[in-house]
Amino acid sequence: MIDNKGILLIYTGGTIGMIKDPVKGTLTPFDFSEVSDLIPELQRFTFNIETIQFESPVDSSDIHPGFWIRIAEIIENNYNDYNGFVILHGTDTMAYSASALSFMLENLAKPVIFTGAQLPLGILRTDGKENLITAIEIAAASENGQPMVPEVCVYFESKLYRGNRTTKVNAEHFNAFQSANYPYLARAGVELVFNREFIRHPQVIEPLVVHKEFSDQITILKLFPGINRKYMDVVFGMKNLRAVILETYGAGNAPSAEWFTSRIKKAVDSNIILLDVTQCSRGSVELGRYETSRTLLEAGVVSGYDITTEAAATKLMILLAQQLRDEEIKMLLNKSLKGEITIH
Ligand code: ASP
């Protein structure tokens, strides 16, 4: 049963936590523990809101797995003391961080809501204020004594998305994120309307387990017309490489030239896991639908279905760090672990 434990705000950096230096005119991070000076409305919540901030806030372009571990450990250490967590994060790599946390936090039964802003809180027209207030409201929302959204999510510009389904698609408008292959989980209009049937709930309540190991033996290879053999050789020839996310065309298609197919086959035969992810933002890989993907299927390439590159990269980094055989990893790649893929 949920009680009045309040919400923990974790400020990692990004535009949201900035104000304009009145002298230099540049944007600089402000002390987030004083956020309620900027947003006095926060004091109107009837529950406790506490803040933890990174000693040095980071632009999210500097985020790496070490930061994900720090965020996850803050959640782990405070898990029983709060009803939910709101993570303030730069938008540039928010989709990666939300995806990573979704795979790291095993048995998660509380809301972890990422949000940020395109314009800093210290600017009059900021989108950060609405994003922050609504993210807190969502993290605290409950029904029949249970949290409404016990998942890792991204809240941005009036929509709540499953975190591992998101991609940043806009660098200038307030609606920076999309979840092209999965419906939004809630919409904030006059009322907060939850899309209940699409929200994941844990089947059984088990203690939170945090995966803290990451492999860096992966890379992403985006296909383009004219890609050459030398480039493929360099990528697949990388030392200690264990997996490649192959960003393919349309429904998972790739060139059918003999040199290309045999290069792919050679990579698979040398135990590199190849995961086929489409470059299209909407739709799914369907290996074998066209002749140009049948060859990939026959070579042993694994279908990524409708996974985003962000979710594919973080899922692979975590799976490869576990003591699993390649066959088990391939099996798990074809399974929805945290609602990241749709398999019909
Ligand atoms: N460069 C910033 C970051 O991702 C942009 C933002 O916060 O939206 O940290």
mmCIF file of C-alpha atoms and ligand atoms in Angstrom:
data_model
loop_
_atom_site.group_PDB
_atom_site.id
_atom_site.type_symbol
_atom_site.label_atom_id
_atom_site.label_comp_id
_atom_site.label_asym_id
_atom_site.label_seq_id
_atom_site.Cartn_x
_atom_site.Cartn_y
_atom_site.Cartn_z
ATOM 1 C CA MET A 1 0.000 0.000 0.000
ATOM 2 C CA ILE A 2 1.240 3.472 -0.837
ATOM 3 C CA ASP A 3 1.674 5.931 2.047
ATOM 4 C CA ASN A 4 2.750 9.513 2.303
ATOM 5 C CA LYS A 5 6.463 8.965 1.770
ATOM 6 C CA GLY A 6 6.932 11.672 -0.810
ATOM 7 C CA ILE A 7 9.002 11.994 -3.940
ATOM 8 C CA LEU A 8 12.748 12.201 -4.451
ATOM 9 C CA LEU A 9 13.998 14.605 -7.143
ATOM 10 C CA ILE A 10 17.375 13.631 -8.559
ATOM 11 C CA TYR A 11 18.994 16.471 -10.460
ATOM 12 C CA THR A 12 21.743 15.294 -12.819
ATOM 13 C CA GLY A 13 22.117 18.386 -15.009
ATOM 14 C CA GLY A 14 20.872 19.591 -18.364
ATOM 15 C CA THR A 15 19.131 22.734 -19.479
ATOM 16 C CA ILE A 16 16.301 22.480 -16.957
ATOM 17 C CA GLY A 17 18.525 23.378 -14.007
ATOM 18 C CA MET A 18 20.029 26.509 -15.472
ATOM 19 C CA ILE A 19 19.608 30.224 -15.013
ATOM 20 C CA LYS A 20 20.971 33.096 -17.006
ATOM 21 C CA ASP A 21 24.020 34.746 -15.505
ATOM 22 C CA PRO A 22 22.854 38.399 -15.343
ATOM 23 C CA VAL A 23 26.349 39.717 -16.105
ATOM 24 C CA LYS A 24 27.754 37.340 -18.712
ATOM 25 C CA GLY A 25 24.384 36.354 -20.191
ATOM 26 C CA THR A 26 25.461 32.691 -20.273
ATOM 27 C CA LEU A 27 23.460 29.741 -18.921
ATOM 28 C CA THR A 28 24.875 28.234 -15.728
ATOM 29 C CA PRO A 29 23.562 25.535 -13.375
ATOM 30 C CA PHE A 30 21.876 26.761 -10.193
ATOM 31 C CA ASP A 31 21.687 25.114 -6.773
ATOM 32 C CA PHE A 32 18.785 22.742 -7.258
ATOM 33 C CA SER A 33 18.030 22.457 -3.565
ATOM 34 C CA GLU A 34 16.653 25.973 -3.970
ATOM 35 C CA VAL A 35 14.308 24.973 -6.787
ATOM 36 C CA SER A 36 11.255 26.013 -4.791
ATOM 37 C CA ASP A 37 12.476 29.640 -4.914
ATOM 38 C CA LEU A 38 12.072 29.435 -8.686
ATOM 39 C CA ILE A 39 8.898 27.324 -8.565
ATOM 40 C CA PRO A 40 7.025 28.239 -5.372
ATOM 41 C CA GLU A 41 4.126 26.061 -6.593
ATOM 42 C CA LEU A 42 6.141 23.031 -5.450
ATOM 43 C CA GLN A 43 5.253 23.955 -1.873
ATOM 44 C CA ARG A 44 1.599 23.344 -2.640
ATOM 45 C CA PHE A 45 2.056 19.592 -3.002
ATOM 46 C CA THR A 46 0.667 17.865 0.074
ATOM 47 C CA PHE A 47 3.569 15.410 0.243
ATOM 48 C CA ASN A 48 7.245 15.789 0.890
ATOM 49 C CA ILE A 49 9.612 16.548 -2.025
ATOM 50 C CA GLU A 50 13.301 16.120 -1.373
ATOM 51 C CA THR A 51 16.210 16.808 -3.683
ATOM 52 C CA ILE A 52 19.536 15.135 -4.366
ATOM 53 C CA GLN A 53 21.819 16.732 -6.917
ATOM 54 C CA PHE A 54 24.996 15.615 -8.633
ATOM 55 C CA GLU A 55 27.947 17.533 -7.174
ATOM 56 C CA SER A 56 28.748 18.775 -10.670
ATOM 57 C CA PRO A 57 25.686 18.755 -12.911
ATOM 58 C CA VAL A 58 26.436 17.384 -16.373
ATOM 59 C CA ASP A 59 25.345 18.231 -19.853
ATOM 60 C CA SER A 60 23.767 14.944 -20.869
ATOM 61 C CA SER A 61 26.155 14.620 -23.818
ATOM 62 C CA ASP A 62 28.712 13.696 -21.154
ATOM 63 C CA ILE A 63 26.571 10.908 -19.696
ATOM 64 C CA HIS A 64 28.062 7.400 -19.708
ATOM 65 C CA PRO A 65 27.248 4.147 -17.896
ATOM 66 C CA GLY A 66 29.065 5.381 -14.754
ATOM 67 C CA PHE A 67 26.343 8.041 -14.379
ATOM 68 C CA TRP A 68 23.585 5.474 -14.853
ATOM 69 C CA ILE A 69 25.090 3.506 -12.006
ATOM 70 C CA ARG A 70 25.100 6.635 -9.809
ATOM 71 C CA ILE A 71 21.458 7.367 -10.584
ATOM 72 C CA ALA A 72 20.499 3.725 -9.982
ATOM 73 C CA GLU A 73 22.374 3.656 -6.677
ATOM 74 C CA ILE A 74 20.577 6.786 -5.472
ATOM 75 C CA ILE A 75 17.286 5.035 -6.264
ATOM 76 C CA GLU A 76 18.484 1.801 -4.636
ATOM 77 C CA ASN A 77 19.614 3.561 -1.438
ATOM 78 C CA ASN A 78 16.379 5.527 -1.135
ATOM 79 C CA TYR A 79 13.982 2.964 -2.584
ATOM 80 C CA ASN A 80 12.025 2.292 0.593
ATOM 81 C CA ASP A 81 11.871 5.921 1.683
ATOM 82 C CA TYR A 82 9.964 7.407 -1.262
ATOM 83 C CA ASN A 83 6.908 6.594 -3.321
ATOM 84 C CA GLY A 84 8.535 7.631 -6.571
ATOM 85 C CA PHE A 85 11.527 9.240 -8.211
ATOM 86 C CA VAL A 86 11.809 12.136 -10.668
ATOM 87 C CA ILE A 87 15.081 12.416 -12.538
ATOM 88 C CA LEU A 88 15.974 15.766 -14.039
ATOM 89 C CA HIS A 89 18.252 15.142 -16.956
ATOM 90 C CA GLY A 90 19.436 16.822 -20.143
ATOM 91 C CA THR A 91 17.314 15.926 -23.118
ATOM 92 C CA ASP A 92 20.125 15.001 -25.514
ATOM 93 C CA THR A 93 20.705 11.501 -24.128
ATOM 94 C CA MET A 94 17.632 11.154 -21.924
ATOM 95 C CA ALA A 95 16.238 8.329 -24.088
ATOM 96 C CA TYR A 96 19.464 6.333 -23.564
ATOM 97 C CA SER A 97 19.439 6.929 -19.804
ATOM 98 C CA ALA A 98 15.760 6.046 -19.447
ATOM 99 C CA SER A 99 16.316 2.887 -21.504
ATOM 100 C CA ALA A 100 19.367 1.927 -19.449
ATOM 101 C CA LEU A 101 17.579 2.448 -16.130
ATOM 102 C CA SER A 102 14.625 0.367 -17.325
ATOM 103 C CA PHE A 103 16.960 -2.624 -17.804
ATOM 104 C CA MET A 104 19.044 -1.929 -14.696
ATOM 105 C CA LEU A 105 16.184 -1.740 -12.190
ATOM 106 C CA GLU A 106 14.999 -5.336 -11.910
ATOM 107 C CA ASN A 107 11.676 -5.792 -10.040
ATOM 108 C CA LEU A 108 10.956 -2.057 -10.133
ATOM 109 C CA ALA A 109 7.574 -1.408 -8.518
ATOM 110 C CA LYS A 110 7.697 2.389 -8.203
ATOM 111 C CA PRO A 111 7.605 5.236 -10.735
ATOM 112 C CA VAL A 112 10.921 6.560 -12.047
ATOM 113 C CA ILE A 113 10.098 9.562 -14.222
ATOM 114 C CA PHE A 114 12.719 11.318 -16.331
ATOM 115 C CA THR A 115 12.073 14.877 -17.372
ATOM 116 C CA GLY A 116 13.962 17.968 -18.465
ATOM 117 C CA ALA A 117 13.403 21.083 -20.518
ATOM 118 C CA GLN A 118 14.227 22.765 -23.777
ATOM 119 C CA LEU A 119 14.337 26.152 -22.009
ATOM 120 C CA PRO A 120 15.885 26.551 -18.537
ATOM 121 C CA LEU A 121 13.751 27.048 -15.429
ATOM 122 C CA GLY A 122 15.380 30.440 -15.031
ATOM 123 C CA ILE A 123 13.821 31.712 -18.255
ATOM 124 C CA LEU A 124 10.321 33.120 -18.275
ATOM 125 C CA ARG A 125 8.942 30.957 -21.116
ATOM 126 C CA THR A 126 10.455 27.757 -19.718
ATOM 127 C CA ASP A 127 8.795 24.446 -20.471
ATOM 128 C CA GLY A 128 10.632 23.018 -17.446
ATOM 129 C CA LYS A 129 8.121 24.222 -14.897
ATOM 130 C CA GLU A 130 5.170 22.313 -16.339
ATOM 131 C CA ASN A 131 7.370 19.279 -17.053
ATOM 132 C CA LEU A 132 8.665 19.186 -13.486
ATOM 133 C CA ILE A 133 5.346 19.756 -11.733
ATOM 134 C CA THR A 134 3.510 17.162 -13.827
ATOM 135 C CA ALA A 135 6.343 14.619 -13.552
ATOM 136 C CA ILE A 136 6.084 14.914 -9.760
ATOM 137 C CA GLU A 137 2.318 14.559 -9.914
ATOM 138 C CA ILE A 138 2.671 11.406 -12.037
ATOM 139 C CA ALA A 139 5.372 9.936 -9.780
ATOM 140 C CA ALA A 140 3.035 10.399 -6.828
ATOM 141 C CA ALA A 141 -0.154 9.212 -8.539
ATOM 142 C CA SER A 142 -1.751 6.090 -7.118
ATOM 143 C CA GLU A 143 -4.874 4.025 -7.495
ATOM 144 C CA ASN A 144 -6.214 1.524 -4.967
ATOM 145 C CA GLY A 145 -3.101 2.067 -2.912
ATOM 146 C CA GLN A 146 -0.748 1.173 -5.772
ATOM 147 C CA PRO A 147 1.436 3.472 -7.915
ATOM 148 C CA MET A 148 -0.201 4.335 -11.245
ATOM 149 C CA VAL A 149 2.949 3.960 -13.326
ATOM 150 C CA PRO A 150 5.528 1.639 -11.744
ATOM 151 C CA GLU A 151 7.874 1.932 -14.725
ATOM 152 C CA VAL A 152 10.821 3.995 -15.965
ATOM 153 C CA CYS A 153 9.213 6.741 -18.048
ATOM 154 C CA VAL A 154 9.934 9.997 -19.823
ATOM 155 C CA TYR A 155 7.534 12.871 -19.271
ATOM 156 C CA PHE A 156 7.772 15.703 -21.756
ATOM 157 C CA GLU A 157 5.439 18.338 -23.178
ATOM 158 C CA SER A 158 2.221 16.886 -21.751
ATOM 159 C CA LYS A 159 2.903 13.217 -22.597
ATOM 160 C CA LEU A 160 4.198 10.359 -20.519
ATOM 161 C CA TYR A 161 6.081 7.685 -22.462
ATOM 162 C CA ARG A 162 7.651 4.344 -21.592
ATOM 163 C CA GLY A 163 11.309 5.349 -21.261
ATOM 164 C CA ASN A 164 12.781 2.557 -23.377
ATOM 165 C CA ARG A 165 10.435 3.441 -26.262
ATOM 166 C CA THR A 166 11.535 7.052 -26.574
ATOM 167 C CA THR A 167 13.823 8.906 -28.959
ATOM 168 C CA LYS A 168 14.709 12.578 -28.989
ATOM 169 C CA VAL A 169 13.395 13.887 -32.300
ATOM 170 C CA ASN A 170 13.345 17.644 -31.977
ATOM 171 C CA ALA A 171 16.101 20.053 -31.049
ATOM 172 C CA GLU A 172 14.003 23.205 -31.163
ATOM 173 C CA HIS A 173 10.398 22.542 -30.235
ATOM 174 C CA PHE A 174 9.050 21.754 -26.793
ATOM 175 C CA ASN A 175 7.770 18.338 -27.903
ATOM 176 C CA ALA A 176 11.257 16.876 -28.064
ATOM 177 C CA PHE A 177 10.426 13.182 -27.699
ATOM 178 C CA GLN A 178 8.472 10.549 -29.511
ATOM 179 C CA SER A 179 7.505 6.980 -28.826
ATOM 180 C CA ALA A 180 6.640 5.962 -32.363
ATOM 181 C CA ASN A 181 6.024 2.273 -31.724
ATOM 182 C CA TYR A 182 4.190 2.356 -28.417
ATOM 183 C CA PRO A 183 1.260 4.458 -27.215
ATOM 184 C CA TYR A 184 1.844 7.157 -24.622
ATOM 185 C CA LEU A 185 1.100 6.083 -21.032
ATOM 186 C CA ALA A 186 -0.562 9.287 -19.930
ATOM 187 C CA ARG A 187 -1.559 12.667 -21.238
ATOM 188 C CA ALA A 188 -1.708 15.841 -19.200
ATOM 189 C CA GLY A 189 -4.517 18.082 -20.364
ATOM 190 C CA VAL A 190 -7.141 19.629 -18.160
ATOM 191 C CA GLU A 191 -6.953 16.269 -16.438
ATOM 192 C CA LEU A 192 -4.193 13.728 -16.138
ATOM 193 C CA VAL A 193 -5.490 10.815 -18.195
ATOM 194 C CA PHE A 194 -3.674 7.479 -17.865
ATOM 195 C CA ASN A 195 -3.617 4.987 -20.709
ATOM 196 C CA ARG A 196 -4.072 2.153 -18.223
ATOM 197 C CA GLU A 197 -4.019 -0.844 -20.559
ATOM 198 C CA PHE A 198 -0.506 0.061 -21.801
ATOM 199 C CA ILE A 199 1.126 0.486 -18.393
ATOM 200 C CA ARG A 200 3.324 -2.374 -17.111
ATOM 201 C CA HIS A 201 2.815 -3.633 -13.597
ATOM 202 C CA PRO A 202 5.116 -6.117 -11.849
ATOM 203 C CA GLN A 203 3.610 -9.614 -11.700
ATOM 204 C CA VAL A 204 5.054 -10.297 -8.269
ATOM 205 C CA ILE A 205 6.630 -7.907 -5.794
ATOM 206 C CA GLU A 206 10.264 -8.881 -5.244
ATOM 207 C CA PRO A 207 13.123 -6.835 -3.756
ATOM 208 C CA LEU A 208 14.726 -4.341 -6.137
ATOM 209 C CA VAL A 209 17.871 -5.707 -7.794
ATOM 210 C CA VAL A 210 20.139 -3.289 -9.658
ATOM 211 C CA HIS A 211 22.319 -4.433 -12.567
ATOM 212 C CA LYS A 212 25.491 -2.370 -12.374
ATOM 213 C CA GLU A 213 27.707 -4.024 -14.963
ATOM 214 C CA PHE A 214 28.019 -2.691 -18.517
ATOM 215 C CA SER A 215 29.931 -3.990 -21.482
ATOM 216 C CA ASP A 216 31.564 -1.532 -23.882
ATOM 217 C CA GLN A 217 32.094 -4.228 -26.511
ATOM 218 C CA ILE A 218 29.322 -2.980 -28.767
ATOM 219 C CA THR A 219 28.997 -0.566 -31.622
ATOM 220 C CA ILE A 220 26.370 0.809 -33.992
ATOM 221 C CA LEU A 221 26.729 0.489 -37.744
ATOM 222 C CA LYS A 222 24.367 2.627 -39.788
ATOM 223 C CA LEU A 223 23.967 1.465 -43.382
ATOM 224 C CA PHE A 224 23.943 3.987 -46.221
ATOM 225 C CA PRO A 225 23.904 3.532 -49.975
ATOM 226 C CA GLY A 226 27.549 3.382 -50.991
ATOM 227 C CA ILE A 227 28.843 1.851 -47.760
ATOM 228 C CA ASN A 228 32.121 0.185 -48.611
ATOM 229 C CA ARG A 229 33.860 -3.005 -47.723
ATOM 230 C CA LYS A 230 36.850 -1.317 -46.053
ATOM 231 C CA TYR A 231 34.624 0.519 -43.615
ATOM 232 C CA MET A 232 32.786 -2.698 -42.741
ATOM 233 C CA ASP A 233 36.136 -4.453 -42.256
ATOM 234 C CA VAL A 234 37.296 -1.721 -39.860
ATOM 235 C CA VAL A 235 34.092 -1.924 -37.810
ATOM 236 C CA PHE A 236 33.901 -5.716 -37.639
ATOM 237 C CA GLY A 237 37.665 -5.911 -37.133
ATOM 238 C CA MET A 238 37.502 -3.943 -33.852
ATOM 239 C CA LYS A 239 39.313 -5.751 -31.068
ATOM 240 C CA ASN A 240 37.098 -7.554 -28.557
ATOM 241 C CA LEU A 241 33.913 -6.557 -30.373
ATOM 242 C CA ARG A 242 30.981 -8.721 -29.246
ATOM 243 C CA ALA A 243 27.888 -7.110 -30.751
ATOM 244 C CA VAL A 244 26.899 -4.729 -33.524
ATOM 245 C CA ILE A 245 23.602 -2.939 -33.874
ATOM 246 C CA LEU A 246 23.022 -2.915 -37.593
ATOM 247 C CA GLU A 247 20.832 0.068 -38.500
ATOM 248 C CA THR A 248 19.165 -1.161 -41.643
ATOM 249 C CA TYR A 249 16.615 0.168 -44.131
ATOM 250 C CA GLY A 250 12.840 -0.150 -43.877
ATOM 251 C CA ALA A 251 11.707 -3.533 -42.601
ATOM 252 C CA GLY A 252 15.286 -4.557 -41.809
ATOM 253 C CA ASN A 253 16.746 -4.637 -45.307
ATOM 254 C CA ALA A 254 20.381 -4.402 -46.390
ATOM 255 C CA PRO A 255 22.347 -4.574 -49.649
ATOM 256 C CA SER A 256 22.209 -7.968 -51.307
ATOM 257 C CA ALA A 257 25.670 -7.706 -52.922
ATOM 258 C CA GLU A 258 27.705 -10.851 -52.412
ATOM 259 C CA TRP A 259 30.592 -9.024 -50.668
ATOM 260 C CA PHE A 260 28.175 -7.489 -48.154
ATOM 261 C CA THR A 261 26.384 -10.717 -47.333
ATOM 262 C CA SER A 262 29.601 -12.654 -46.945
ATOM 263 C CA ARG A 263 31.052 -9.915 -44.676
ATOM 264 C CA ILE A 264 27.994 -10.186 -42.466
ATOM 265 C CA LYS A 265 28.246 -13.978 -42.445
ATOM 266 C CA LYS A 266 31.937 -13.780 -41.551
ATOM 267 C CA ALA A 267 31.117 -11.507 -38.591
ATOM 268 C CA VAL A 268 28.408 -13.869 -37.327
ATOM 269 C CA ASP A 269 30.732 -16.850 -37.753
ATOM 270 C CA SER A 270 33.343 -15.078 -35.655
ATOM 271 C CA ASN A 271 30.777 -14.875 -32.815
ATOM 272 C CA ILE A 272 29.782 -11.238 -33.202
ATOM 273 C CA ILE A 273 26.101 -10.797 -32.362
ATOM 274 C CA LEU A 274 24.387 -8.727 -35.058
ATOM 275 C CA LEU A 275 21.122 -7.057 -34.082
ATOM 276 C CA ASP A 276 19.004 -5.675 -36.913
ATOM 277 C CA VAL A 277 17.309 -2.380 -36.020
ATOM 278 C CA THR A 278 15.483 -0.286 -38.582
ATOM 279 C CA GLN A 279 16.503 3.287 -39.398
ATOM 280 C CA CYS A 280 12.797 4.142 -39.690
ATOM 281 C CA SER A 281 11.357 5.685 -36.580
ATOM 282 C CA ARG A 282 8.063 3.796 -36.919
ATOM 283 C CA GLY A 283 7.510 0.113 -37.706
ATOM 284 C CA SER A 284 9.351 -3.105 -37.210
ATOM 285 C CA VAL A 285 12.103 -5.244 -38.654
ATOM 286 C CA GLU A 286 10.622 -8.258 -40.431
ATOM 287 C CA LEU A 287 13.485 -10.480 -41.451
ATOM 288 C CA GLY A 288 12.637 -12.510 -44.524
ATOM 289 C CA ARG A 289 9.863 -10.251 -45.786
ATOM 290 C CA TYR A 290 12.099 -9.068 -48.623
ATOM 291 C CA GLU A 291 14.901 -10.910 -50.372
ATOM 292 C CA THR A 292 17.221 -8.149 -49.066
ATOM 293 C CA SER A 293 16.628 -9.238 -45.500
ATOM 294 C CA ARG A 294 16.306 -12.981 -46.040
ATOM 295 C CA THR A 295 20.052 -13.105 -46.559
ATOM 296 C CA LEU A 296 20.578 -11.449 -43.147
ATOM 297 C CA LEU A 297 18.273 -13.974 -41.534
ATOM 298 C CA GLU A 298 20.126 -16.860 -43.154
ATOM 299 C CA ALA A 299 23.453 -15.407 -42.043
ATOM 300 C CA GLY A 300 22.279 -15.505 -38.409
ATOM 301 C CA VAL A 301 21.422 -11.832 -37.825
ATOM 302 C CA VAL A 302 19.007 -11.322 -34.909
ATOM 303 C CA SER A 303 15.815 -9.310 -35.413
ATOM 304 C CA GLY A 304 15.475 -6.199 -33.243
ATOM 305 C CA TYR A 305 11.753 -5.975 -34.120
ATOM 306 C CA ASP A 306 10.589 -2.419 -33.318
ATOM 307 C CA ILE A 307 13.250 -1.596 -30.726
ATOM 308 C CA THR A 308 14.821 1.865 -30.702
ATOM 309 C CA THR A 309 18.577 2.158 -31.152
ATOM 310 C CA GLU A 310 18.743 3.654 -27.642
ATOM 311 C CA ALA A 311 17.042 0.645 -26.082
ATOM 312 C CA ALA A 312 19.018 -1.798 -28.241
ATOM 313 C CA ALA A 313 22.358 -0.284 -27.220
ATOM 314 C CA THR A 314 21.632 -0.216 -23.491
ATOM 315 C CA LYS A 315 20.004 -3.670 -23.476
ATOM 316 C CA LEU A 316 23.043 -5.144 -25.208
ATOM 317 C CA MET A 317 25.511 -3.376 -22.889
ATOM 318 C CA ILE A 318 23.747 -4.890 -19.885
ATOM 319 C CA LEU A 319 23.178 -8.388 -21.322
ATOM 320 C CA LEU A 320 26.776 -8.695 -22.501
ATOM 321 C CA ALA A 321 28.036 -7.827 -19.027
ATOM 322 C CA GLN A 322 26.189 -10.789 -17.528
ATOM 323 C CA GLN A 323 27.599 -14.278 -17.522
ATOM 324 C CA LEU A 324 25.401 -15.455 -20.375
ATOM 325 C CA ARG A 325 26.147 -17.592 -23.396
ATOM 326 C CA ASP A 326 25.692 -15.928 -26.796
ATOM 327 C CA GLU A 327 22.691 -18.154 -27.499
ATOM 328 C CA GLU A 328 21.021 -16.945 -24.293
ATOM 329 C CA ILE A 329 21.748 -13.312 -25.189
ATOM 330 C CA LYS A 330 20.211 -13.820 -28.632
ATOM 331 C CA MET A 331 17.168 -15.403 -27.036
ATOM 332 C CA LEU A 332 16.791 -12.447 -24.629
ATOM 333 C CA LEU A 333 17.196 -9.974 -27.483
ATOM 334 C CA ASN A 334 14.142 -11.581 -29.018
ATOM 335 C CA LYS A 335 12.191 -11.209 -25.812
ATOM 336 C CA SER A 336 10.537 -8.143 -24.380
ATOM 337 C CA LEU A 337 12.260 -7.705 -21.013
ATOM 338 C CA LYS A 338 10.789 -4.345 -20.010
ATOM 339 C CA GLY A 339 8.244 -3.699 -22.725
ATOM 340 C CA GLU A 340 10.893 -2.461 -25.168
ATOM 341 C CA ILE A 341 9.756 -4.517 -28.171
ATOM 342 C CA THR A 342 6.496 -5.655 -29.656
ATOM 343 C CA ILE A 343 6.443 -9.273 -30.775
ATOM 344 C CA HIS A 344 3.238 -10.424 -32.409
HETATM 345 N N1 ASP B 1 22.653 19.759 -23.980
HETATM 346 C C1 ASP B 1 21.598 19.667 -23.005
HETATM 347 C C2 ASP B 1 21.686 18.318 -22.339
HETATM 348 O O1 ASP B 1 21.251 17.360 -22.886
HETATM 349 C C3 ASP B 1 20.280 19.886 -23.646
HETATM 350 C C4 ASP B 1 19.099 19.745 -22.713
HETATM 351 O O2 ASP B 1 19.204 19.672 -21.530
HETATM 352 O O3 ASP B 1 17.992 19.716 -23.226
HETATM 353 O O4 ASP B 1 22.192 18.247 -21.247
#
